[in-house]
Amino acid sequence: MDLKSIKGIALGTEQKLNSLGIYTIENLVEFYPYRYNILNLITINEAKEDESCTIKGVVVDAPKVQYIKRNFNRMTFKIITNKQMVNVTIFNRAFFKQHLTLNKEVVITGKYKRINNSFMASDLKFNISENKIEPVYHLVEGLSNSQISKYIKEALKLNLYYDYIPTIYTEKYHFINKEAAVNLVHEPKSIQDIKSSTLRLKYEELFNFMFKINYLKSINKKVEGIKRDLSSNYLNEFQEQLSFTLTKDQLICMQKIYEDLTNAPRMNRLILGDVGSGKTIVATYAIYLNYLSKHQSALMAPTEILAMQHYKSIQELLSKFNIKTALLTGSTKKKEKEQIMLDLQDGKIDLLIGTHALISDNVKFKSLGLVITDEQHRFGVAQRNNLSEKGLAPDVLYLSATPIPRTYALTIYGDLDLSLIKTKPTGRKEIITKVYKESDIKEVLYKMLEELKLGHQIYVVSPLIEDNDTLDLKSIFALEEKFNLAFKNQVKIGILHGKLKNSEKEIIMNDFKSGELKILISTTVIEVGVDVPNTTMIVIYNAERFGLATLHQLRGRVGRNDMQSYCYLISNKDVERLKVLEESNDGFYISEKDFEMRGGGDLFGNKQSGSANFKIANIKTDYQILMQAALDTEDYINSKLYIGNVYYEKLIDDISFIN
Ligand code: ADP
Ligand code: MG
């Protein structure tokens, strides 16, 4: 229903409401307060000097207003409170004068000065004798809290809302009904009102959210994909040509992938494994199986560097098998690109590796059977779907190094099957991590020298902020100079940053990989996936700028074989938080800490699954409600109770928003 049908909402106001995401009366009803001001009334005897407090009194003397300057006035009046007469002064509230009639009750917030019995007020309220709790809303310029309250009150009178929670759950949890809930959430009379209304509304919102995810999961299970006829002996064949033994979790993952690929339902699997846990090999095995079944594979990585690296290492891993692989990124030359397109359509390319360019509309496959996205959390949900749509329901595999606690993963990736790689390849040592102040830089340089002398290489991450158009490279070059001074120009240093051309990056990466360059100074472009096992040390400047999960990812660039590795974090701030990394090398533990400290900032980096769009629920603090809703919706879907329920049929139509 149109907002303008509410008294007092004209075009100007409507636009302001729009900018808050309010377009309809239903939206207005669901525009919940983000907090409440709870009026804590005290008596004047309890008032403490210089501390703000709120008292209630009765006006006993008509107010006097003095206009001191333009836009500046002072109003004084007297009240009786707790059988005592008190002088009240307030600035710039002359417009309240007409409300301050004799014998009228008023609630005053401010500071009391006992010595001259005067109350310096900052706020006045009327007619709140019953309503001591004031909801506080998000606002935009030109729209006050009381205005929005007023509109919401009008909207509530129209009784426009849907009660989504199925009766079985309303009864099970003794929820109040929706009508009561929306009224109480906007006009609570007690703390209990706030509790019972928000609990119910949060549950409803999370129930709907989880319904969509779990519904999607149930549908995905049914989607017919490619059923491959492959012998399980191929795992041995694949394993034999590797130079190391696979870990237990890698083998379990591969077994799962084998089952997914040889059974008809479409694969929709997420492999979640800490950095360095060896996800690439698992993905390569999937590519291999898909190749054997005569289908093409596509692998999408979030950065060109990572795509390039996958291209190299996967080609190496598959060198025995004659799999034709191509690399397609944003900077692939036009001519080469055209050739790749043709070869793809002819089926001359078995595996295409690339960045986002890979999902542009003119990339057509002959028979796309498998789609892999590395560092899945960096892609929007829409993109991953776009790619899946290119083939005949290709199987889909996601790789992610963001070690989210399993339960969170189950919810935000609830529509995917999940495999965890927790075991690290054997022989790996814990990475020794230390936090240093900038003033202790000598110790860091000393350690760097020690590692260089052993023939090892070093990453240095500089504080440069990449997404800045006018890229200031000074800090990076200053670092280079510092190192040249410290190591007497004896050490070859490479610099990698986002503004370099692809070909330039490639040269630097190759020189670093070959050991020609000993130190690689870089912005965070190395954050994901780069693999140079001879690097045993990473030094991160301004470490406080990063979330723990990101730092852990960066740290994962070292410690990639059995050599002892080091991670030195340099920061003058936030040391307490950074020490978590000194304590632990366990990505899952760190992600929980990060989640606690930053509210999952790193985890939900991209606006995933619409999680940022909740009206009242908070995926972090309302976690228990979320889990309950996850269980309940699963039952609800399995029991097919939603069929015939118009609300849920409509939700199913809406599902496009998460997929
Ligand atoms: P990530 O999970 O971070 O993508 P990678 O797949 O890049 O990790 O693997 C990290 C390194 O560990 C690579 O050099 C890879 O060859 C090596 N590796 C993977 N699995 C094993 C294993 N089972 N034993 C020894 N090394 C392994
Ligand atoms: Mg990887």
XYZ file of C-alpha atoms and ligand atoms in Angstrom:
687
model
C 0.000 0.000 0.000
C 1.142 3.472 -0.925
C 2.993 5.459 1.728
C 1.164 8.626 0.823
C -2.075 7.199 2.147
C -0.675 7.899 5.592
C -1.490 11.210 7.162
C 1.431 13.635 7.013
C 3.441 11.823 4.360
C 3.861 14.025 1.315
C 6.310 13.680 -1.524
C 9.305 15.091 0.357
C 8.790 12.799 3.301
C 8.188 9.873 1.026
C 11.563 10.373 -0.589
C 13.246 10.504 2.784
C 11.526 7.285 3.791
C 12.587 5.714 0.495
C 16.177 6.460 1.271
C 15.745 4.376 4.419
C 14.472 1.513 2.293
C 10.840 2.183 3.121
C 8.582 2.096 0.064
C 5.329 0.658 1.322
C 3.266 0.670 4.466
C 4.345 -2.897 5.101
C 7.966 -1.683 4.984
C 7.088 0.996 7.496
C 5.613 -1.539 9.895
C 8.766 -3.625 9.521
C 11.071 -0.691 10.105
C 12.019 -1.848 13.565
C 13.801 0.237 16.181
C 17.494 -0.577 16.406
C 17.518 0.231 20.091
C 15.427 1.691 22.874
C 15.886 4.591 25.212
C 14.707 3.449 28.534
C 13.667 6.318 30.739
C 15.131 5.735 34.102
C 13.201 8.117 36.321
C 14.776 9.042 39.599
C 13.801 11.455 42.366
C 15.538 14.784 42.659
C 17.138 13.630 45.918
C 18.929 10.889 44.064
C 20.323 13.253 41.420
C 24.111 13.335 41.379
C 26.084 16.453 40.715
C 27.202 16.727 37.064
C 25.534 13.510 36.017
C 22.698 13.456 33.536
C 19.430 12.109 34.915
C 15.725 12.143 34.228
C 13.045 13.339 36.624
C 9.331 13.919 36.452
C 7.560 16.991 37.749
C 4.511 19.232 37.483
C 4.709 22.722 36.027
C 3.871 25.318 38.695
C 4.924 28.532 37.069
C 4.383 29.698 33.508
C 7.618 29.576 31.490
C 9.535 32.694 30.583
C 11.455 32.939 27.356
C 14.370 35.211 26.636
C 15.554 35.600 23.061
C 19.235 36.171 23.417
C 20.357 36.144 19.796
C 18.907 34.951 16.575
C 18.638 31.155 16.879
C 19.372 31.304 20.547
C 16.854 31.442 23.355
C 16.561 30.502 26.974
C 13.424 29.303 28.695
C 12.951 29.029 32.445
C 10.090 27.566 34.458
C 9.409 25.976 37.819
C 8.261 22.498 38.661
C 7.323 20.612 41.767
C 8.984 17.277 42.010
C 9.041 15.036 45.022
C 7.403 17.855 47.054
C 10.186 20.217 46.181
C 10.228 23.266 43.926
C 13.002 23.253 41.321
C 14.015 25.886 38.752
C 14.439 24.517 35.262
C 16.412 26.140 32.459
C 16.557 24.954 28.888
C 18.120 26.492 25.789
C 16.609 26.663 22.335
C 13.384 24.913 23.196
C 11.092 27.921 23.205
C 8.791 26.007 20.901
C 7.801 23.865 23.879
C 6.391 26.881 25.692
C 2.784 26.195 24.802
C 3.026 22.666 26.255
C 4.244 23.905 29.594
C 0.906 24.906 31.005
C 0.193 24.947 34.709
C -0.269 21.570 36.379
C 1.001 19.761 33.348
C 3.254 16.793 33.893
C 6.664 16.933 32.252
C 9.651 14.599 32.104
C 12.956 16.363 32.121
C 16.420 15.094 31.293
C 19.472 17.068 32.316
C 21.786 17.920 35.172
C 20.839 19.159 38.625
C 22.855 21.732 40.540
C 21.984 21.366 44.175
C 23.687 24.568 45.278
C 21.291 26.859 43.469
C 18.479 24.316 43.158
C 18.465 24.571 39.380
C 18.048 21.944 36.749
C 19.811 22.492 33.407
C 17.650 20.530 31.031
C 18.703 19.062 27.699
C 15.392 17.483 26.781
C 11.711 17.700 27.684
C 9.012 15.121 27.103
C 5.268 15.190 27.562
C 2.572 12.537 27.735
C 4.933 9.764 28.505
C 3.708 8.913 31.941
C 2.829 5.471 30.641
C 5.394 4.995 27.977
C 8.791 5.079 29.547
C 10.477 3.231 26.740
C 11.251 5.126 23.598
C 12.111 3.226 20.428
C 15.054 4.661 18.506
C 15.063 4.374 14.704
C 17.662 4.857 12.030
C 17.118 8.317 10.579
C 18.033 10.461 7.650
C 18.518 14.186 7.535
C 15.237 16.007 7.890
C 13.358 13.134 9.489
C 13.124 12.997 13.260
C 12.661 10.044 15.506
C 9.290 11.267 16.691
C 8.108 11.836 13.122
C 8.952 8.335 12.098
C 7.337 7.005 15.265
C 4.223 8.863 14.343
C 4.086 7.442 10.820
C 4.647 3.965 12.136
C 1.821 4.387 14.599
C -0.465 5.355 11.742
C 0.743 2.431 9.693
C 0.092 0.020 12.545
C -3.570 1.048 12.574
C -3.947 -0.374 9.086
C -3.104 -3.895 10.207
C -0.924 -4.650 7.212
C 1.407 -7.500 7.980
C 1.760 -11.186 7.340
C 2.117 -13.761 10.028
C 4.612 -16.140 8.467
C 5.405 -18.491 11.289
C 3.549 -21.761 10.768
C 1.108 -22.494 13.579
C 3.005 -25.556 14.757
C 5.985 -23.393 15.657
C 3.964 -20.554 17.109
C 2.434 -23.113 19.430
C 5.661 -24.941 20.123
C 7.428 -21.784 21.287
C 4.387 -19.968 22.693
C 5.043 -16.989 20.479
C 2.801 -13.961 20.647
C 1.008 -13.336 17.381
C 2.280 -11.018 14.692
C -0.205 -8.275 15.415
C 0.865 -8.107 19.041
C 4.521 -8.370 18.072
C 4.610 -5.471 15.636
C 2.660 -3.293 18.020
C 4.829 -4.111 20.998
C 8.111 -3.774 19.172
C 7.222 -0.187 18.256
C 5.448 0.706 21.478
C 6.712 -1.457 24.294
C 5.521 -0.777 27.799
C 8.053 -3.009 29.458
C 11.306 -4.819 28.876
C 9.286 -8.000 28.669
C 7.370 -6.535 25.726
C 10.619 -5.884 23.907
C 11.843 -9.380 24.594
C 8.742 -11.233 23.533
C 8.185 -9.160 20.409
C 11.772 -9.138 19.149
C 12.280 -12.835 19.802
C 9.237 -13.655 17.761
C 10.086 -11.276 14.934
C 13.669 -12.461 14.755
C 12.594 -16.051 14.647
C 10.171 -15.273 11.861
C 12.801 -13.505 9.817
C 15.386 -16.226 10.318
C 12.812 -18.897 9.652
C 12.069 -17.314 6.296
C 15.758 -16.956 5.532
C 16.537 -20.550 6.385
C 13.451 -21.726 4.600
C 14.798 -20.285 1.373
C 18.239 -21.798 1.843
C 16.957 -25.199 2.851
C 14.377 -25.191 0.117
C 17.139 -24.471 -2.372
C 19.122 -27.324 -0.930
C 16.203 -29.696 -1.337
C 15.773 -28.593 -4.946
C 19.468 -28.871 -5.732
C 19.404 -32.427 -4.526
C 16.885 -33.212 -7.184
C 18.543 -31.447 -10.102
C 19.733 -34.046 -12.555
C 23.343 -33.564 -13.497
C 25.791 -35.690 -15.399
C 26.051 -39.305 -14.317
C 29.561 -40.441 -15.146
C 30.588 -44.012 -15.596
C 34.062 -44.103 -14.075
C 36.091 -46.733 -12.325
C 37.252 -45.871 -8.829
C 40.712 -47.126 -9.825
C 41.394 -43.728 -11.255
C 42.100 -42.435 -7.770
C 45.085 -44.766 -7.508
C 46.297 -43.745 -10.908
C 46.013 -40.102 -9.908
C 47.713 -40.653 -6.583
C 50.614 -42.562 -8.057
C 51.871 -39.637 -10.067
C 51.905 -37.280 -7.065
C 55.154 -36.657 -5.227
C 53.494 -36.837 -1.812
C 50.889 -38.849 0.055
C 47.419 -37.396 0.345
C 46.081 -36.573 3.783
C 43.110 -38.389 5.270
C 40.786 -35.445 4.699
C 41.973 -34.969 1.126
C 41.150 -38.613 0.446
C 37.719 -38.290 2.033
C 37.010 -35.239 -0.123
C 38.113 -37.016 -3.253
C 35.937 -39.978 -2.415
C 32.962 -37.635 -1.997
C 33.720 -35.938 -5.287
C 33.953 -39.293 -6.989
C 30.504 -40.172 -5.642
C 29.094 -36.795 -6.636
C 30.404 -37.076 -10.166
C 29.324 -40.638 -10.746
C 25.805 -40.094 -9.435
C 23.051 -38.296 -11.244
C 22.186 -35.491 -8.800
C 24.190 -32.428 -9.596
C 27.236 -31.852 -7.415
C 27.018 -28.729 -5.321
C 29.896 -29.057 -2.882
C 31.948 -26.645 -0.830
C 35.425 -27.649 0.269
C 36.410 -25.682 3.281
C 40.033 -25.995 4.255
C 42.561 -23.818 5.933
C 45.275 -22.216 3.803
C 47.853 -24.742 2.797
C 45.600 -27.683 3.527
C 45.880 -28.766 -0.098
C 42.588 -27.966 -1.778
C 44.093 -27.530 -5.219
C 44.930 -31.200 -5.566
C 41.412 -32.149 -4.600
C 40.029 -29.827 -7.245
C 42.500 -31.169 -9.768
C 41.235 -34.662 -9.143
C 37.725 -33.494 -9.953
C 39.024 -31.948 -13.183
C 40.741 -35.191 -14.013
C 37.592 -37.274 -13.518
C 35.560 -34.809 -15.508
C 38.103 -34.969 -18.306
C 37.933 -38.752 -18.332
C 34.204 -38.512 -18.817
C 34.854 -36.257 -21.837
C 33.509 -33.024 -20.435
C 35.118 -29.627 -20.112
C 36.006 -27.958 -16.827
C 36.147 -24.312 -15.847
C 38.085 -22.965 -12.882
C 37.504 -19.445 -11.717
C 39.838 -17.589 -9.357
C 39.390 -14.177 -7.756
C 42.650 -12.613 -8.969
C 44.778 -12.875 -12.090
C 47.803 -13.882 -10.091
C 45.953 -16.757 -8.573
C 44.503 -17.783 -11.919
C 47.974 -17.749 -13.390
C 49.316 -19.816 -10.573
C 46.556 -22.378 -10.834
C 47.197 -22.547 -14.528
C 50.822 -23.426 -13.910
C 50.446 -25.791 -10.992
C 47.458 -27.665 -12.369
C 49.161 -28.119 -15.689
C 52.082 -29.567 -13.787
C 49.886 -31.838 -11.732
C 48.124 -33.072 -14.843
C 51.135 -33.180 -17.138
C 50.937 -36.956 -17.467
C 47.384 -36.882 -18.715
C 47.441 -34.744 -21.832
C 44.703 -32.412 -20.644
C 44.547 -29.281 -22.775
C 44.371 -26.222 -20.601
C 43.914 -22.535 -21.405
C 44.129 -19.349 -19.371
C 41.623 -16.574 -19.889
C 41.788 -13.379 -17.869
C 40.874 -9.754 -18.309
C 44.229 -9.075 -19.897
C 44.354 -11.938 -22.365
C 45.014 -10.442 -25.813
C 42.073 -10.117 -28.112
C 43.382 -12.474 -30.744
C 44.337 -15.122 -28.272
C 40.976 -14.752 -26.648
C 39.180 -15.325 -29.917
C 41.167 -18.456 -30.510
C 40.335 -19.724 -27.037
C 36.652 -19.097 -27.674
C 36.759 -21.080 -30.879
C 38.687 -23.935 -29.312
C 36.292 -24.046 -26.406
C 33.336 -24.419 -28.699
C 35.115 -27.075 -30.702
C 35.962 -28.970 -27.562
C 39.686 -28.570 -28.138
C 40.173 -27.156 -24.647
C 39.515 -29.446 -21.702
C 40.111 -26.999 -18.913
C 39.667 -23.254 -18.890
C 41.189 -21.335 -16.000
C 40.556 -17.674 -15.443
C 39.106 -14.783 -13.540
C 35.686 -13.191 -13.838
C 36.272 -12.833 -17.567
C 35.432 -16.485 -17.716
C 31.771 -15.889 -17.075
C 31.231 -13.188 -19.646
C 28.380 -14.014 -21.947
C 30.375 -14.738 -25.061
C 32.327 -17.590 -23.504
C 30.645 -20.740 -24.781
C 31.620 -24.296 -24.039
C 31.023 -27.392 -26.080
C 30.197 -29.484 -23.064
C 30.784 -27.868 -19.717
C 30.640 -30.566 -17.070
C 32.373 -29.062 -14.057
C 32.712 -25.592 -12.634
C 35.138 -24.847 -9.818
C 35.398 -21.533 -8.044
C 38.385 -20.962 -5.814
C 38.064 -18.711 -2.786
C 34.360 -18.915 -3.280
C 33.539 -16.274 -0.686
C 34.920 -13.619 -2.985
C 32.334 -14.189 -5.617
C 28.850 -12.897 -5.482
C 26.183 -15.510 -5.477
C 24.828 -14.214 -8.752
C 28.144 -14.758 -10.482
C 28.475 -18.340 -9.463
C 25.045 -19.012 -10.775
C 25.683 -17.262 -14.016
C 28.525 -19.655 -14.639
C 26.568 -22.748 -13.725
C 23.989 -21.727 -16.235
C 26.418 -22.029 -19.093
C 26.360 -25.761 -19.278
C 23.942 -28.587 -18.920
C 23.641 -28.441 -15.153
C 27.405 -28.764 -14.687
C 28.626 -30.086 -11.394
C 29.818 -27.333 -9.120
C 32.673 -27.331 -6.657
C 33.579 -24.397 -4.429
C 36.879 -24.021 -2.620
C 37.239 -21.716 0.318
C 40.045 -21.023 2.731
C 37.928 -18.938 5.036
C 37.689 -21.367 7.895
C 34.267 -20.546 9.178
C 33.007 -22.559 12.089
C 31.091 -25.476 10.664
C 27.784 -24.351 12.043
C 28.027 -20.926 10.432
C 29.050 -22.523 7.201
C 25.993 -24.716 7.361
C 23.783 -21.708 7.498
C 25.322 -19.269 5.055
C 26.271 -21.997 2.637
C 23.311 -24.070 3.669
C 22.399 -24.928 0.107
C 25.758 -26.627 -0.441
C 27.150 -29.938 0.678
C 30.142 -29.377 2.860
C 33.528 -31.110 3.109
C 36.183 -29.969 5.534
C 39.917 -30.435 5.177
C 41.217 -30.156 8.703
C 44.325 -32.282 8.577
C 47.412 -30.511 7.327
C 49.925 -32.300 5.105
C 52.340 -34.150 7.374
C 55.614 -32.601 8.352
C 54.189 -29.117 8.490
C 55.375 -27.111 11.473
C 53.430 -24.434 13.290
C 54.295 -21.014 11.942
C 56.038 -19.053 14.680
C 54.207 -15.764 14.926
C 55.309 -12.621 16.746
C 53.911 -9.156 17.129
C 56.438 -6.304 17.095
C 56.233 -2.577 17.641
C 57.669 -0.432 14.882
C 60.416 0.646 17.235
C 61.591 -2.967 17.444
C 62.113 -3.202 13.707
C 65.775 -4.099 14.167
C 64.847 -7.478 15.543
C 62.658 -8.091 12.522
C 65.449 -7.142 10.128
C 67.818 -9.368 12.008
C 65.501 -12.322 11.658
C 65.028 -11.571 7.971
C 68.778 -11.626 7.475
C 69.002 -14.956 9.250
C 66.422 -16.491 6.931
C 68.023 -15.003 3.829
C 71.343 -16.487 4.846
C 69.697 -19.906 4.913
C 68.727 -19.332 1.290
C 65.069 -18.791 2.128
C 62.751 -16.170 0.689
C 60.547 -13.580 2.335
C 57.232 -11.888 1.683
C 56.700 -8.389 2.947
C 53.194 -6.988 2.961
C 53.099 -3.213 2.919
C 50.398 -0.985 4.354
C 49.304 0.366 0.990
C 45.607 0.679 0.528
C 44.866 -0.777 -2.864
C 41.457 0.484 -3.735
C 42.723 4.008 -3.878
C 42.677 5.439 -7.378
C 45.623 7.694 -6.911
C 47.861 4.926 -5.794
C 50.587 6.174 -3.519
C 53.534 3.867 -3.935
C 55.827 5.879 -1.726
C 55.460 3.619 1.270
C 56.442 0.579 -0.769
C 59.512 2.215 -2.238
C 60.496 3.538 1.163
C 60.452 -0.029 2.397
C 62.588 -1.187 -0.473
C 65.097 1.493 0.392
C 65.092 0.481 4.016
C 65.829 -3.131 3.131
C 68.537 -2.169 0.663
C 70.186 -0.206 3.413
C 69.847 -2.973 5.966
C 71.041 -5.712 3.634
C 73.697 -3.571 1.946
C 72.148 -3.872 -1.519
C 73.022 -7.564 -1.522
C 69.462 -8.854 -1.697
C 67.253 -8.760 -4.777
C 63.859 -7.307 -4.072
C 60.704 -7.428 -6.187
C 57.659 -5.229 -5.852
C 54.159 -6.340 -6.622
C 51.102 -4.133 -6.575
C 47.693 -3.895 -8.129
C 48.560 -1.268 -10.717
C 51.093 -3.408 -12.538
C 50.208 -4.937 -15.871
C 49.442 -8.591 -15.897
C 52.593 -9.363 -17.832
C 54.697 -7.396 -15.365
C 53.159 -9.239 -12.460
C 53.852 -12.496 -14.154
C 57.534 -11.687 -14.619
C 57.916 -10.695 -10.983
C 56.064 -13.756 -9.748
C 58.180 -16.004 -11.921
C 61.384 -14.383 -10.713
C 60.277 -14.885 -7.172
C 59.255 -18.463 -7.777
C 62.561 -19.271 -9.410
C 64.398 -17.793 -6.445
C 65.932 -14.981 -8.437
C 64.184 -12.471 -6.191
C 64.655 -13.034 -2.476
C 62.187 -10.581 -1.042
C 58.796 -9.818 -2.478
C 57.240 -6.612 -1.244
C 53.617 -6.635 -2.010
C 50.265 -5.163 -1.246
C 47.656 -7.724 -0.325
C 47.461 -9.086 -3.858
C 49.267 -12.139 -2.553
C 46.537 -12.663 -0.040
C 44.987 -15.571 -1.806
C 46.558 -18.762 -2.859
C 50.094 -17.915 -3.960
C 52.365 -20.865 -3.422
C 56.157 -20.534 -3.181
C 57.310 -23.188 -0.714
C 60.833 -21.798 -0.249
C 59.366 -18.701 1.406
C 59.741 -19.139 5.141
C 58.960 -15.701 6.441
C 56.241 -13.154 6.034
C 56.460 -9.672 7.503
C 53.247 -7.694 7.668
C 53.375 -3.963 8.245
C 50.434 -2.130 9.823
C 48.968 -5.455 10.745
C 46.201 -3.736 12.698
C 44.544 -2.847 9.417
C 43.609 -6.428 8.757
C 41.115 -8.785 10.299
C 42.500 -11.856 12.004
C 41.111 -14.141 9.345
C 42.852 -12.150 6.617
C 46.112 -12.148 8.552
C 45.822 -15.860 9.003
C 45.355 -16.218 5.250
C 48.400 -14.063 4.607
C 50.384 -16.112 7.081
C 49.364 -19.212 5.189
C 51.636 -18.095 2.346
C 54.511 -19.508 4.379
C 54.946 -22.833 6.128
C 54.173 -24.724 2.960
C 56.663 -27.509 3.534
C 58.619 -28.974 6.429
C 60.842 -25.940 7.002
C 60.249 -23.814 10.092
C 58.440 -20.629 9.047
C 57.832 -17.273 10.662
C 55.207 -14.585 10.571
C 56.139 -11.197 12.009
C 53.357 -8.708 12.527
C 54.333 -5.088 12.920
C 51.921 -2.818 14.644
C 51.807 -0.170 17.312
C 48.112 -0.621 17.885
C 45.648 -3.344 18.616
C 48.310 -5.667 19.950
C 45.890 -7.611 22.124
C 43.895 -8.739 19.113
C 46.963 -9.597 17.071
C 48.263 -11.799 19.863
C 45.529 -14.275 19.015
C 47.708 -15.201 16.056
C 50.726 -15.731 18.287
C 48.644 -18.186 20.268
C 47.165 -20.227 17.502
C 47.711 -21.607 14.022
C 44.230 -23.040 13.822
C 42.168 -21.160 11.272
C 38.901 -22.344 12.718
C 39.801 -21.078 16.181
C 41.003 -17.779 14.746
C 37.882 -17.290 12.713
C 35.800 -17.743 15.839
C 37.885 -15.145 17.643
C 37.621 -12.814 14.690
C 33.920 -13.393 14.640
C 33.718 -12.505 18.316
C 35.853 -9.414 17.988
C 34.695 -7.964 14.721
C 31.269 -9.404 14.322
C 32.208 -11.579 11.407
C 33.476 -8.662 9.382
C 35.870 -10.797 7.412
C 33.577 -13.727 7.035
C 30.716 -12.120 5.309
C 32.960 -9.940 3.214
C 30.671 -9.778 0.265
C 27.022 -9.295 0.898
C 26.374 -12.960 0.990
C 23.038 -14.635 0.946
C 21.436 -11.318 1.695
C 22.696 -11.698 5.238
C 23.254 -7.982 5.525
C 19.619 -7.292 4.807
C 17.968 -8.507 7.957
C 15.395 -6.157 9.399
C 15.658 -7.232 12.996
C 17.803 -10.351 13.253
C 21.569 -10.336 13.508
C 23.296 -13.400 12.155
C 25.941 -13.225 14.848
C 24.141 -12.338 18.043
C 20.986 -14.224 17.184
C 22.924 -17.272 16.312
C 20.920 -19.641 18.499
C 17.663 -18.544 16.988
C 19.237 -19.011 13.581
C 20.233 -22.569 14.381
C 16.786 -23.378 15.691
C 15.234 -21.906 12.571
C 17.612 -24.003 10.485
C 16.401 -27.173 12.165
C 12.753 -26.194 12.073
C 12.741 -25.227 8.417
C 14.372 -28.489 7.498
C 11.573 -30.386 9.237
C 9.022 -28.103 7.731
C 10.325 -28.724 4.237
C 10.758 -32.451 4.701
C 7.217 -32.801 5.963
C 6.001 -30.826 2.934
C 3.768 -28.731 5.166
C 4.535 -25.600 3.165
C 2.639 -26.854 0.164
C -0.544 -24.873 -0.090
C 0.656 -22.195 2.323
C 0.457 -19.020 0.235
C 3.167 -17.258 2.203
C 5.678 -19.987 1.546
C 4.718 -20.399 -2.042
C 5.418 -16.717 -2.419
C 8.755 -17.075 -0.643
C 9.712 -19.776 -3.097
C 9.008 -17.347 -5.910
C 11.259 -14.827 -4.174
C 14.175 -17.181 -3.822
C 15.963 -15.556 -6.712
C 17.282 -13.061 -4.205
C 19.681 -15.545 -2.758
C 20.503 -17.390 -5.889
P 45.358 -24.443 -0.416
O 44.460 -25.364 0.326
O 45.734 -23.260 0.412
O 44.838 -24.070 -1.765
P 47.350 -25.774 -1.916
O 46.442 -26.684 -2.603
O 47.884 -24.611 -2.665
O 46.693 -25.244 -0.580
O 48.527 -26.637 -1.301
C 49.597 -26.057 -0.594
C 50.898 -26.780 -0.848
O 50.876 -28.041 -0.225
C 51.158 -27.042 -2.310
O 52.513 -26.797 -2.547
C 50.821 -28.504 -2.489
O 51.550 -29.095 -3.539
C 51.197 -29.082 -1.157
N 50.417 -30.257 -0.754
C 49.101 -30.466 -0.930
N 48.725 -31.647 -0.411
C 49.819 -32.184 0.144
C 50.078 -33.412 0.860
N 49.131 -34.310 1.092
N 51.352 -33.632 1.285
C 52.334 -32.736 1.035
N 52.161 -31.571 0.375
C 50.920 -31.303 -0.079
Mg 44.183 -22.558 -2.945
